[in-house]
């Protein structure tokens, strides 16, 4: 037995030494110099793993294909001031632990621009690892939907990145569209993301801007987590599943002029998270945020607040034709208005006698009746019955029996406009 153990120990030691001694398997791209002084990748099928290790502006022929042969990174950028445009990159490795990507940008590759490239594969599309001033512009990235979504790479992955611009990209069928981890002062603008898990996914990232993006058919349009000072404006979530916008431990952030519609429940029969009722906006343990001038419409649930999400300013929003407008679980009543302006509610039954566009009576969307409906959904059949009307009258006549909830003292009679992305 001891000889067998010694044999395996020596074999393992030898394999480790051989792995450490492995040479760099990447090789330079076979580039030509164009008339304008830029580098040019001619038409052809280039198989293997390639690298760029010095500053260069590279333009690809429309029929130039870089094929990673299913291993490693198709292209490694390891130099500052590199510009890559017009390339087709496919079939990079799919080892997510090794961060296999069609284009991998190293930490020293500051001021890199990746523009108008076509990327397809099972692994990550573009991984930026710690570089600054990177621009990812107008790329098309498509994952492989024959693989489970959790086993695919993200379309664009930013780790420890500063001052990046991610603009005009089209991403589909990856795991997450754009994943931002520990990255500050970046701007995501005008990206279209569809048919994947999370459209835009933030973790531990501060002072970022998210503007004019469009998600559709995702499991969550915008998953904002563990971050602060995010500016999320003029984005669209269309027919996403479970959550349009999810705020989890988000502080000192602004959500404004976003349009979320058609969020549906994915919890039944799809192995999704229990309680994902198709929420246009879900706020969990998030405080000191401003949520204004957004439209949340035609969803299973308009807005759900829980876990201490009590100190947020919520005003000038429109809640239109949601099956349930508000779900709120907390210990004290929340006033949802600011400086005499509340929100628009499509099911508001009040009146406006002085024609100032402000309802004359307050709107209270989650009274004790609503709470009973949360606990016993079959009660919806009695929603317009005399018994329910009597219970609501008792609540108003004897406020001592009312539970803490949302109160909009200045409900709007018409919805505020949003800026179309």
Short mmCIF file of C-alpha atoms in Angstrom, two decimals, residues 110 128 130-134 158-165 182-186 206:
data_model
loop_
_atom_site.label_atom_id
_atom_site.label_comp_id
_atom_site.label_asym_id
_atom_site.label_seq_id
_atom_site.Cartn_x
_atom_site.Cartn_y
_atom_site.Cartn_z
CA UNK A 110 -6.49 50.27 -19.43
CA UNK A 128 -12.87 42.79 -17.96
CA UNK A 130 -9.66 45.26 -13.11
CA UNK A 131 -8.90 47.57 -16.04
CA UNK A 132 -9.85 51.26 -16.11
CA UNK A 133 -11.41 53.44 -18.81
CA UNK A 134 -12.68 50.49 -20.86
CA UNK A 158 -16.91 43.59 -15.04
CA UNK A 159 -14.76 42.87 -11.99
CA UNK A 160 -13.01 45.67 -10.06
CA UNK A 161 -13.46 47.95 -13.06
CA UNK A 162 -13.43 51.76 -12.87
CA UNK A 163 -14.93 54.32 -15.27
CA UNK A 164 -16.12 51.89 -17.93
CA UNK A 165 -18.69 52.73 -20.61
CA UNK A 182 -16.95 45.51 -7.01
CA UNK A 183 -16.82 48.09 -9.79
CA UNK A 184 -17.39 51.82 -9.28
CA UNK A 185 -18.11 54.88 -11.44
CA UNK A 186 -19.27 52.96 -14.52
CA UNK A 206 -21.18 52.07 -6.04
#
